[in-house]
PDB file of C-alpha atoms and ligand atoms in Angstrom:
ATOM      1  CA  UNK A   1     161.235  31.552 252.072  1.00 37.00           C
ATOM      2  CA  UNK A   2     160.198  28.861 249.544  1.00 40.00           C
ATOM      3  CA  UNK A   3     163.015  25.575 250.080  1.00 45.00           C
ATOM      4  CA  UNK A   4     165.842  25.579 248.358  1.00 50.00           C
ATOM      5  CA  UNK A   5     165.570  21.794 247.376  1.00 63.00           C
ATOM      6  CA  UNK A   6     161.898  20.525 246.394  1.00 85.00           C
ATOM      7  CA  UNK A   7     163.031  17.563 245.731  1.00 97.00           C
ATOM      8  CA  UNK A   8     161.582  14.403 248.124  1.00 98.00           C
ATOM      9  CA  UNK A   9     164.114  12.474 249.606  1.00 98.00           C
ATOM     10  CA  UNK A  10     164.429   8.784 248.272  1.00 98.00           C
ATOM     11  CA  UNK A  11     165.794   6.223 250.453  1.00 98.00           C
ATOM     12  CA  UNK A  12     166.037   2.839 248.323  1.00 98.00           C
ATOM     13  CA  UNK A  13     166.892  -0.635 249.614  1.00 98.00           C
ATOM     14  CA  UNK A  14     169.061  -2.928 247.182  1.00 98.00           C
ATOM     15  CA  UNK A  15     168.620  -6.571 248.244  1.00 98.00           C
ATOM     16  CA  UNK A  16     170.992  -7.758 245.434  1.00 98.00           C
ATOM     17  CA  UNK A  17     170.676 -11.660 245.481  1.00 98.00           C
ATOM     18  CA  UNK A  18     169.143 -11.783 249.384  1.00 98.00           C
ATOM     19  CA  UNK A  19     165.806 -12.599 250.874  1.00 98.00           C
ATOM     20  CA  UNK A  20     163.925 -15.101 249.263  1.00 98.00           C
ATOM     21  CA  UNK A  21     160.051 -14.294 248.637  1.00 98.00           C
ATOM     22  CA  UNK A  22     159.068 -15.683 252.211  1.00 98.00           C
ATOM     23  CA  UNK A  23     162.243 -13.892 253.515  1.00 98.00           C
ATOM     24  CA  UNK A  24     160.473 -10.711 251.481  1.00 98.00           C
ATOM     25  CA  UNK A  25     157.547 -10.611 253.015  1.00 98.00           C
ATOM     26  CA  UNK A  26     158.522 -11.023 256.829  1.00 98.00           C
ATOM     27  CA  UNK A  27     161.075  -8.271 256.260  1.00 98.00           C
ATOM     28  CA  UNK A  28     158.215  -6.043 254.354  1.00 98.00           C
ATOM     29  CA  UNK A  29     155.952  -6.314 256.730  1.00 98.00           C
ATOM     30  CA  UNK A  30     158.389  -5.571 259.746  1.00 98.00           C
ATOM     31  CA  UNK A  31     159.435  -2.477 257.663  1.00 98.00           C
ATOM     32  CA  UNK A  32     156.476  -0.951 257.404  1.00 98.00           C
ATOM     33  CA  UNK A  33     155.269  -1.747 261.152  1.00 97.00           C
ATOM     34  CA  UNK A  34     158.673  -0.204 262.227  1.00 98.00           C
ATOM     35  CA  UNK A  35     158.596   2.604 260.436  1.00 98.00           C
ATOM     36  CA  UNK A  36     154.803   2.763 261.798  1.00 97.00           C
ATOM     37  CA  UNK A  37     155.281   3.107 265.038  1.00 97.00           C
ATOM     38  CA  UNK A  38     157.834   6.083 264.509  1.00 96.00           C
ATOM     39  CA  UNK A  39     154.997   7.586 262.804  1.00 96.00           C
ATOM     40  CA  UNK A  40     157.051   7.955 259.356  1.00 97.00           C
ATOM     41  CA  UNK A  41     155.733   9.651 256.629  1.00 97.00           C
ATOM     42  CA  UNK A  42     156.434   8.611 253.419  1.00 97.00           C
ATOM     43  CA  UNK A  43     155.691  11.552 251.107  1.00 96.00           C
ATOM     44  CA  UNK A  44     158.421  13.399 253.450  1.00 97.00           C
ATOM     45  CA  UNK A  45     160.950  10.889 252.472  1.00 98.00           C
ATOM     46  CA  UNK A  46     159.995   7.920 250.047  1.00 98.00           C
ATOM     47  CA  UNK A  47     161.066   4.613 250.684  1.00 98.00           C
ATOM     48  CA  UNK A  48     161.690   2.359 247.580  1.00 98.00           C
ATOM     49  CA  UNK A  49     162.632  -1.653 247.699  1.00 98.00           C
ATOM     50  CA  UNK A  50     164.226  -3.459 244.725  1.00 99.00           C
ATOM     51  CA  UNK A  51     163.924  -6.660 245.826  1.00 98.00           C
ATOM     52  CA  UNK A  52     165.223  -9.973 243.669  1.00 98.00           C
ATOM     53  CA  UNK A  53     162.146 -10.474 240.770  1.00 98.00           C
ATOM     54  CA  UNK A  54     161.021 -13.503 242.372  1.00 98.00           C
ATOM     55  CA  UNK A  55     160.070 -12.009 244.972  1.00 98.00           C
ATOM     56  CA  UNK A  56     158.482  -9.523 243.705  1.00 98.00           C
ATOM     57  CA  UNK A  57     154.999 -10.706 242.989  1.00 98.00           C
ATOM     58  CA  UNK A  58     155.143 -11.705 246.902  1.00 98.00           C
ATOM     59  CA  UNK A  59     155.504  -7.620 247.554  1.00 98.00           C
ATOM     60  CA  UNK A  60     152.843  -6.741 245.311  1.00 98.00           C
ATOM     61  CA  UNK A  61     150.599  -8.931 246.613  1.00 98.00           C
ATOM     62  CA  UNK A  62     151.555  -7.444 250.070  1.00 98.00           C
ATOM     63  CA  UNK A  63     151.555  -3.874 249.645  1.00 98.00           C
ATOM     64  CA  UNK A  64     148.379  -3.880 248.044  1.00 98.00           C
ATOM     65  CA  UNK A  65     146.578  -5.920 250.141  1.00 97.00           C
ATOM     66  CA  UNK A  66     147.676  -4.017 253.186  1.00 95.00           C
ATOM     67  CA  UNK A  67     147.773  -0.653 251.314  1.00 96.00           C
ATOM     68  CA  UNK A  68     151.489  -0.122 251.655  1.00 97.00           C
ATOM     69  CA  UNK A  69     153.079   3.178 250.700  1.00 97.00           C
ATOM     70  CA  UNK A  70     156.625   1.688 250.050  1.00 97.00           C
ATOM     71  CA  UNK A  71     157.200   1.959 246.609  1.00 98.00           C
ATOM     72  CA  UNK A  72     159.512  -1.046 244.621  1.00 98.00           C
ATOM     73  CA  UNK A  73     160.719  -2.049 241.319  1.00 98.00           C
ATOM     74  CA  UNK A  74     163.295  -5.087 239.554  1.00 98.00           C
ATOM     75  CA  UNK A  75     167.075  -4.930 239.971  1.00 98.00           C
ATOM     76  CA  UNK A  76     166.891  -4.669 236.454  1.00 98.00           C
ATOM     77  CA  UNK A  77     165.105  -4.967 233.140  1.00 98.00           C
ATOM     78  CA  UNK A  78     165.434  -6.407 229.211  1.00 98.00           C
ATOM     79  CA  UNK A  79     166.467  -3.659 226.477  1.00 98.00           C
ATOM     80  CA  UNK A  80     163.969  -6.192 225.032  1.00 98.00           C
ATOM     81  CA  UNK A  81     160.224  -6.070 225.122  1.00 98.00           C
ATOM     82  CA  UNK A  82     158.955  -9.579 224.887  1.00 98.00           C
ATOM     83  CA  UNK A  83     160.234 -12.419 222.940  1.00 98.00           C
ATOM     84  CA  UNK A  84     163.030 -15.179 222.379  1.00 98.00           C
ATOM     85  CA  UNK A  85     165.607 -13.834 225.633  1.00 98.00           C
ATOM     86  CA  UNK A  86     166.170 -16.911 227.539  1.00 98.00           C
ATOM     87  CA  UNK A  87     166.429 -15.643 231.671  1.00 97.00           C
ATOM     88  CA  UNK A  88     165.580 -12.067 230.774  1.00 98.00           C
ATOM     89  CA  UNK A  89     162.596  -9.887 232.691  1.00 98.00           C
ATOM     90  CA  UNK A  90     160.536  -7.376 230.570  1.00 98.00           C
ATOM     91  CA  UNK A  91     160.040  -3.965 231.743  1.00 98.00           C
ATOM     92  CA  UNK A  92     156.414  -4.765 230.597  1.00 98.00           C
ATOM     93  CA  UNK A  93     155.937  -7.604 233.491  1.00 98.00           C
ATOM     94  CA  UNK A  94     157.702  -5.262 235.833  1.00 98.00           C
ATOM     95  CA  UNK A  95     155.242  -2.771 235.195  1.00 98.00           C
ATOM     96  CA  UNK A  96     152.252  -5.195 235.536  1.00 98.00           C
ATOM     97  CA  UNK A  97     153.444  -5.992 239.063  1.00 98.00           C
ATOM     98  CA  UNK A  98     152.979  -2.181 239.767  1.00 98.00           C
ATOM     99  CA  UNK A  99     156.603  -1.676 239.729  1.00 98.00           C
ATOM    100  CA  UNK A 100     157.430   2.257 240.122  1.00 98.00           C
ATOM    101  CA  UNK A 101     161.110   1.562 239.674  1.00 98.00           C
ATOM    102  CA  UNK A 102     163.637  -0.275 238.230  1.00 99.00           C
ATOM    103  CA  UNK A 103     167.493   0.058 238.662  1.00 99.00           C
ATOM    104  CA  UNK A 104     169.409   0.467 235.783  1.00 98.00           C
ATOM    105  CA  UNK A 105     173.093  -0.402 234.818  1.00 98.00           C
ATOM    106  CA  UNK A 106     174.503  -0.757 238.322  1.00 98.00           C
ATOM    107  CA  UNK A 107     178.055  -1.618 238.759  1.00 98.00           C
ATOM    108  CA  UNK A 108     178.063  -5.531 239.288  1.00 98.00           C
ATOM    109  CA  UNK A 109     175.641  -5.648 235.612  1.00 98.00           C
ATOM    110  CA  UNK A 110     178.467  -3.695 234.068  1.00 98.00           C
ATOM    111  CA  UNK A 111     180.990  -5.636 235.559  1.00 97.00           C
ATOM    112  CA  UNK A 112     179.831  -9.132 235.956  1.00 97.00           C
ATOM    113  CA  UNK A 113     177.438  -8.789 232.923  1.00 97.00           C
ATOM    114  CA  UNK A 114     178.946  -6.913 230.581  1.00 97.00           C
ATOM    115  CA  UNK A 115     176.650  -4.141 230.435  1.00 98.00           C
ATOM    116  CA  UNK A 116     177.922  -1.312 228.553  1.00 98.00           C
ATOM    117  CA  UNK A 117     176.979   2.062 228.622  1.00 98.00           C
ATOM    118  CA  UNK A 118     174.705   2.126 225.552  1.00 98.00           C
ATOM    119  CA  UNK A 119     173.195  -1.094 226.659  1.00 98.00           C
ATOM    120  CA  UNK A 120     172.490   0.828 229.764  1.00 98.00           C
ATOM    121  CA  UNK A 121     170.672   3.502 227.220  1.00 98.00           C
ATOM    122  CA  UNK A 122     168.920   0.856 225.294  1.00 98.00           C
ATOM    123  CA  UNK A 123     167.318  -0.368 228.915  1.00 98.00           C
ATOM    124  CA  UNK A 124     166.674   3.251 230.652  1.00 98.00           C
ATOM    125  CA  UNK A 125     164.685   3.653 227.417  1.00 98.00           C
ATOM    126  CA  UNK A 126     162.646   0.298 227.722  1.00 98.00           C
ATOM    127  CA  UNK A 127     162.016   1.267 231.240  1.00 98.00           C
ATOM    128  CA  UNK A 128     160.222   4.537 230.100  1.00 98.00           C
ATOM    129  CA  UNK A 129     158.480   2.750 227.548  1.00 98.00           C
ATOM    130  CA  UNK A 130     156.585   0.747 230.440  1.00 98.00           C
ATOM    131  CA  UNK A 131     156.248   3.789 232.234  1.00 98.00           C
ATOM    132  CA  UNK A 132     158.522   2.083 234.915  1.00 98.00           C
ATOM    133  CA  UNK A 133     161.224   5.212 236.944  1.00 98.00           C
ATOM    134  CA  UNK A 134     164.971   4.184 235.866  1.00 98.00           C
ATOM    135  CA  UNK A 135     167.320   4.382 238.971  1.00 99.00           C
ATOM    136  CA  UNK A 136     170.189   5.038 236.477  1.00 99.00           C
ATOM    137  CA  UNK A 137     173.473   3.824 238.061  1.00 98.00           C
ATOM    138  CA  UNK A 138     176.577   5.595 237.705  1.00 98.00           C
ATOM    139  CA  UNK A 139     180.064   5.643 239.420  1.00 98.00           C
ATOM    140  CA  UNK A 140     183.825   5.439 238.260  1.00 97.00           C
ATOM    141  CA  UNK A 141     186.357   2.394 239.807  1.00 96.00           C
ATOM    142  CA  UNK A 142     189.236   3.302 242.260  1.00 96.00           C
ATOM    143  CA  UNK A 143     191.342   3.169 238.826  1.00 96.00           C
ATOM    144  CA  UNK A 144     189.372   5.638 236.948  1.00 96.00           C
ATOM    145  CA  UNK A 145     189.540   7.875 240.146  1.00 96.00           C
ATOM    146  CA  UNK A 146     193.071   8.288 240.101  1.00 96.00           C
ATOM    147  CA  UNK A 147     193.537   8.547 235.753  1.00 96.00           C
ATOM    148  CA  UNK A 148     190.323  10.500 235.369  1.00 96.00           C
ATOM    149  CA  UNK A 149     189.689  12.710 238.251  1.00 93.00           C
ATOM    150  CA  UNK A 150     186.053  12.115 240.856  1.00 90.00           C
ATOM    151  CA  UNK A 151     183.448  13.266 238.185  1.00 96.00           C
ATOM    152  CA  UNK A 152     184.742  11.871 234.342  1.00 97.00           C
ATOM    153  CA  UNK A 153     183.659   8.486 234.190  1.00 98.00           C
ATOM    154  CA  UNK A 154     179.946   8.974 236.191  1.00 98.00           C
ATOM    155  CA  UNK A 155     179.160  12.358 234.066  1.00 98.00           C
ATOM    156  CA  UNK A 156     180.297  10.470 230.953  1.00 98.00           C
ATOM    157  CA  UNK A 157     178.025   6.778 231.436  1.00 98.00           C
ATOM    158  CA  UNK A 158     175.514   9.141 232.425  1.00 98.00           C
ATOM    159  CA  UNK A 159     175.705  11.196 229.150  1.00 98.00           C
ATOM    160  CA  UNK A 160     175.352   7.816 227.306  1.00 98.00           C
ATOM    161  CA  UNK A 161     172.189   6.684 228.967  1.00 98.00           C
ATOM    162  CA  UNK A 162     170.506   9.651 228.212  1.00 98.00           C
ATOM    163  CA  UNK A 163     170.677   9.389 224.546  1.00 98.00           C
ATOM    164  CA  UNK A 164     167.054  10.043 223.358  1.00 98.00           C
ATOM    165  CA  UNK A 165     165.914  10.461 226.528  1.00 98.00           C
ATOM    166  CA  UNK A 166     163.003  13.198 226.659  1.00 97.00           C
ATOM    167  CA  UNK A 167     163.280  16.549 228.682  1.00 97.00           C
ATOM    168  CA  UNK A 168     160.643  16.001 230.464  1.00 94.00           C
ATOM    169  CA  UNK A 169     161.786  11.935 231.468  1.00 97.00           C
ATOM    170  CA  UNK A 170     160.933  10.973 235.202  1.00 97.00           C
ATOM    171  CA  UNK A 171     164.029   9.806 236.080  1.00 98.00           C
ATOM    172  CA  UNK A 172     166.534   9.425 238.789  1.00 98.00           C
ATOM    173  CA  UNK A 173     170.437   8.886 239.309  1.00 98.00           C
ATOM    174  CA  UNK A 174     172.474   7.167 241.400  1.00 98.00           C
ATOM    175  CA  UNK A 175     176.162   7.947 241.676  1.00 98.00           C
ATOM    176  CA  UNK A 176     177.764   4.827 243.513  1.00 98.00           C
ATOM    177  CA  UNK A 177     181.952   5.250 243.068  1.00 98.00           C
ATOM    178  CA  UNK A 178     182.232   1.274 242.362  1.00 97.00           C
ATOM    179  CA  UNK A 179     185.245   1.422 245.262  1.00 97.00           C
ATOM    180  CA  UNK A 180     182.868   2.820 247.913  1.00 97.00           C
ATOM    181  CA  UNK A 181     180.320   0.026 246.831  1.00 97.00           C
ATOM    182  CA  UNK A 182     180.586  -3.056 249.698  1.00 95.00           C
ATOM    183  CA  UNK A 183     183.807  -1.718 250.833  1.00 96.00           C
ATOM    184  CA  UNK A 184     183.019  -0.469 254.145  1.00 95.00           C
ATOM    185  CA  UNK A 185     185.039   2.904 252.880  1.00 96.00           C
ATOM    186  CA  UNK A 186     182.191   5.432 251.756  1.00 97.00           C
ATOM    187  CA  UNK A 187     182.765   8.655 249.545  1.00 97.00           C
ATOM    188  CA  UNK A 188     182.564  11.746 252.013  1.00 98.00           C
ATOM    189  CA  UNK A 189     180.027  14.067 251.772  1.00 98.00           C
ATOM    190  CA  UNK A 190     181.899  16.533 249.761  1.00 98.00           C
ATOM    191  CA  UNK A 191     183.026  13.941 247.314  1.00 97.00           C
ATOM    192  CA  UNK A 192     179.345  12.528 246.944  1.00 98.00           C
ATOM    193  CA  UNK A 193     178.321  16.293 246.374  1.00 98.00           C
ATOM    194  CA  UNK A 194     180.856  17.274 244.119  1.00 98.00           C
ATOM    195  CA  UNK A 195     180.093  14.432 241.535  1.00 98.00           C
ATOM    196  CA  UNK A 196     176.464  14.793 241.961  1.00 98.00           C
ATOM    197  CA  UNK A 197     176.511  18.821 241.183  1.00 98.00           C
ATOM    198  CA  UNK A 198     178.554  17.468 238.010  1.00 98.00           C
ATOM    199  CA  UNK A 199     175.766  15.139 237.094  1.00 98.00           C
ATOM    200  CA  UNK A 200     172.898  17.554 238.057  1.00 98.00           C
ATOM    201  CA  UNK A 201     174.879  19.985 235.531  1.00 98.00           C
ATOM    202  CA  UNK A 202     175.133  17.652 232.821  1.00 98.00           C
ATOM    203  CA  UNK A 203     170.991  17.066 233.509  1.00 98.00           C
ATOM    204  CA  UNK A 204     170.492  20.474 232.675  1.00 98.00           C
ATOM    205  CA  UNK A 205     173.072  20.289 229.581  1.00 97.00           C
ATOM    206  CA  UNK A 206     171.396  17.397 228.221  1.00 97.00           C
ATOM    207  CA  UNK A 207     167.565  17.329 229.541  1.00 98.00           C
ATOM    208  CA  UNK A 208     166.366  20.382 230.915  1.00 97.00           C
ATOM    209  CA  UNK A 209     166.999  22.770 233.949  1.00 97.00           C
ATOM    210  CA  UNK A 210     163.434  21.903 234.884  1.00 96.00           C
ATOM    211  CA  UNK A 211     164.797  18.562 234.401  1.00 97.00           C
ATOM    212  CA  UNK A 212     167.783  19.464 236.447  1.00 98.00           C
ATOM    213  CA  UNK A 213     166.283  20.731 239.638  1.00 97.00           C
ATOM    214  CA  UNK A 214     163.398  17.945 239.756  1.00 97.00           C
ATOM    215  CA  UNK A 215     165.533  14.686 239.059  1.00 98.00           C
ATOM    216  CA  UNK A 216     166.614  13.372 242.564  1.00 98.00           C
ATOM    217  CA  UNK A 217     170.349  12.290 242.785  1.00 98.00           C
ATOM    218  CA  UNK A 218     171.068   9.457 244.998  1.00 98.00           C
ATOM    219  CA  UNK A 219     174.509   8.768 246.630  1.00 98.00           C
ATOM    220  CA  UNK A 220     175.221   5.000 247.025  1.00 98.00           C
ATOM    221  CA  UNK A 221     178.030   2.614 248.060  1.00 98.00           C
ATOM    222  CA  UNK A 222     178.963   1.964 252.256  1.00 98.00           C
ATOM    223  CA  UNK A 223     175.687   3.979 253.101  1.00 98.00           C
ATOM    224  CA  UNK A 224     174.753   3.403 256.859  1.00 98.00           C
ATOM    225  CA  UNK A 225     172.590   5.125 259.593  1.00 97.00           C
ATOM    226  CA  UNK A 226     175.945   6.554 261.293  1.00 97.00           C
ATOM    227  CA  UNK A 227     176.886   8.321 258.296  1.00 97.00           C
ATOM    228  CA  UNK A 228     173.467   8.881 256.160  1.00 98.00           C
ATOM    229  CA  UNK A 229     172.797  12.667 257.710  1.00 97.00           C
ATOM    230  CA  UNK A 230     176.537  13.865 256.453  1.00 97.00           C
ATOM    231  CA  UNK A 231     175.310  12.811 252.760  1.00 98.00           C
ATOM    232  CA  UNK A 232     171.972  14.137 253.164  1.00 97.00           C
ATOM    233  CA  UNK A 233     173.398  17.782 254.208  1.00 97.00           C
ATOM    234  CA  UNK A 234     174.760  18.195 250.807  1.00 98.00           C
ATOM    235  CA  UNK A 235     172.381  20.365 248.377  1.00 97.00           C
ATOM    236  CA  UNK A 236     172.545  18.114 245.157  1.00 98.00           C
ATOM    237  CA  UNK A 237     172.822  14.840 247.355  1.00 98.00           C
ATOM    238  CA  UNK A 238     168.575  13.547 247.263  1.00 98.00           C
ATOM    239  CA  UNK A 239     168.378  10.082 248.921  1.00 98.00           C
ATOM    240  CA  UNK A 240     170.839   6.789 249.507  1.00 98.00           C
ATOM    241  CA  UNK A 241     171.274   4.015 247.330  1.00 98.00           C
ATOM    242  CA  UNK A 242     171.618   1.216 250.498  1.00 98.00           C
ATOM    243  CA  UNK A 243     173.114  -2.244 249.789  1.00 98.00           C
ATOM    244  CA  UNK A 244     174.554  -4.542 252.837  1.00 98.00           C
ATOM    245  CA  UNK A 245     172.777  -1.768 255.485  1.00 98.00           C
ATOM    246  CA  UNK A 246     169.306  -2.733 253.201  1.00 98.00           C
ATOM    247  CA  UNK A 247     168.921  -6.003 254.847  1.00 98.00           C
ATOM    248  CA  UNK A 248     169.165  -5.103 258.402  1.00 98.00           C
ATOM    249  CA  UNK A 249     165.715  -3.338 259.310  1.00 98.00           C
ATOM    250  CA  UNK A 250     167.065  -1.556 262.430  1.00 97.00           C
ATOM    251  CA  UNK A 251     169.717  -0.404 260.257  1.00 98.00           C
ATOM    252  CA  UNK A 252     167.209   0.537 257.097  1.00 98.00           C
ATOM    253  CA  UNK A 253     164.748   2.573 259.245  1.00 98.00           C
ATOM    254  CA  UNK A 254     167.294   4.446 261.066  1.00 97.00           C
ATOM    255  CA  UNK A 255     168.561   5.552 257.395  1.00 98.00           C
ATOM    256  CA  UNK A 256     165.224   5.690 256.288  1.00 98.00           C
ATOM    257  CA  UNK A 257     164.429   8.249 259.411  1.00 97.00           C
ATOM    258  CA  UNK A 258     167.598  10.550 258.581  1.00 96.00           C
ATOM    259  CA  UNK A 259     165.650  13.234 259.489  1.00 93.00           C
ATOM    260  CA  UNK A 260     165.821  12.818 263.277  1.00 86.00           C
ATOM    261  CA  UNK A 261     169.501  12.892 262.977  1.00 72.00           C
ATOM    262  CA  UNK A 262     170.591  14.965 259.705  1.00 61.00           C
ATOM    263  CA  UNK A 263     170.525  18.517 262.050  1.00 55.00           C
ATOM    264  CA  UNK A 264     172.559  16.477 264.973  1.00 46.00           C
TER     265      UNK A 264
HETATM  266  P1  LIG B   1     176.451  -1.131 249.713  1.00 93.81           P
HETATM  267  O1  LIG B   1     175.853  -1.321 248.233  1.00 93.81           O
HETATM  268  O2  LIG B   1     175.506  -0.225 250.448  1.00 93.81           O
HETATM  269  O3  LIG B   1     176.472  -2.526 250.296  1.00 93.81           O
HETATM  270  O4  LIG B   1     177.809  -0.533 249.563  1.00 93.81           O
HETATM  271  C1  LIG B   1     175.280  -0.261 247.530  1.00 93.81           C
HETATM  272  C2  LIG B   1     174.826  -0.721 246.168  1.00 93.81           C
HETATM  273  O5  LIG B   1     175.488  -1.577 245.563  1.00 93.81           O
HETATM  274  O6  LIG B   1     173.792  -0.240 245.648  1.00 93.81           O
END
């Protein structure tokens, strides 16, 4: 019998503002050589760094010189391609860095930034413009939980940044519930796969069921190696979104390896 889900498991590392570039490339290098000796294989389950943008020429230099198979990208981009935006980062110079990724309106842009929803749009769009995957973050506060119900707010920001988006977009999603996010106090399981069937639905609405069953769906916010296999037993639930757990590499490669644990 064919599998039910296709889709390869992404396990991405946030390093928000940690690690400098020297920081970068000890940590790289340990990653890999951990994850190396447990014989990981990384078109099984990819493993994707967004690591602050200074140090991300460090990483490239890295992973190509050693012929890496970790995959990275910029914390975020410019809705801009080039020009007169004073402390901004083009999707253009992400891309020449061999970027794969980039993350896209995650909660502490929105809320420490300002970044709206169609802002969001205007950037997922510059990202496919430089050919660069948007990690497109979505997730509702502990407020909009209780007026709006789990799946409102994440299938609605995620409606936005999909305007003019093409069906056949390589794209992925990232549902972080902005309470869940540092806290400590993760969504369950169920709750992570209720929102993400929502969004998956709302794929299919506004892309394309092709669309629907190839785009990976990440859960984020309190993700950890002791409770990574409950998330990744949920059908619609494709890969972690790691932030605090990203920075410790015993930690990271255990939740990188979920496999050896997700039947347990
Ligand atoms: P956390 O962060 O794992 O520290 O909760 C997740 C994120 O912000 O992407």
């Amino acid at each position: 019998m064919a599998e039910l889900n296709a889709r390869v498991p992404l396990i991405a590392g946030n390093w928000k503002m940690n690690l400098d570039h020297l920081q970068a490339i000890a940590f790289v290098q340990k990653l890999v050589w951990t994850l190396k000796d447990a014989d990981h294989d990384y078109a099984d389950t990819e493993v994707v760094l967004f690591p602050p943008f200074t140090d991300l020429r460090s990483v490239q230099t890295l992973v190509a010189a050693d012929k890496y198979e970790l995959a990275y990208g910029g914390q975020d981009l410019s809705a801009h391609d080039s020009g007169a935006y004073t402390g901004e980062v083009s999707g253009a110079f992400l891309a020449a860095l061999d970027s794969k990724y980039v993350i896209i309106g995650h909660s502490e842009r929105r809320s420490y930034h300002g970044e709206t929803d169609e802002i969001v749009n205007k950037k997922v769009l510059a990202a496919l413009k430089h050919g660069l995957v948007p990690v497109i973050c979505v997730g509702e506060t502990a407020e909009d939980l209780e007026k709006h119900g789990p799946s409102a707010v994440p299938v609605g920001q995620l409606r936005t940044a999909l305007q003019g988006v093409s069906a056949d977009a390589d794209i992925v999603v990232a549902y972080e519930p902005v309470w869940a996010i540092g806290s400590g106090q993760a969504a369950t399981p169920e709750q992570a796969q209720q929102v993400a069937a929502e969004l998956r639905k709302l794929l299919a609405d506004v892309l394309s069921e092709e669309s629907a069953s190839a785009t990976r769906i990440l859960y984020g916010g309190s993700v950890k190696s002791g409770n990574i296999a409950g998330f990744m037993r949920e059908t619609d639930v494709d890969g972690a979104l790691v932030g605090g757990a990203a920075l410790d590499l015993a930690e990271f490669s255990a939740i990188v390896r979920f496999k050896k644990h997700v039947g347990a």
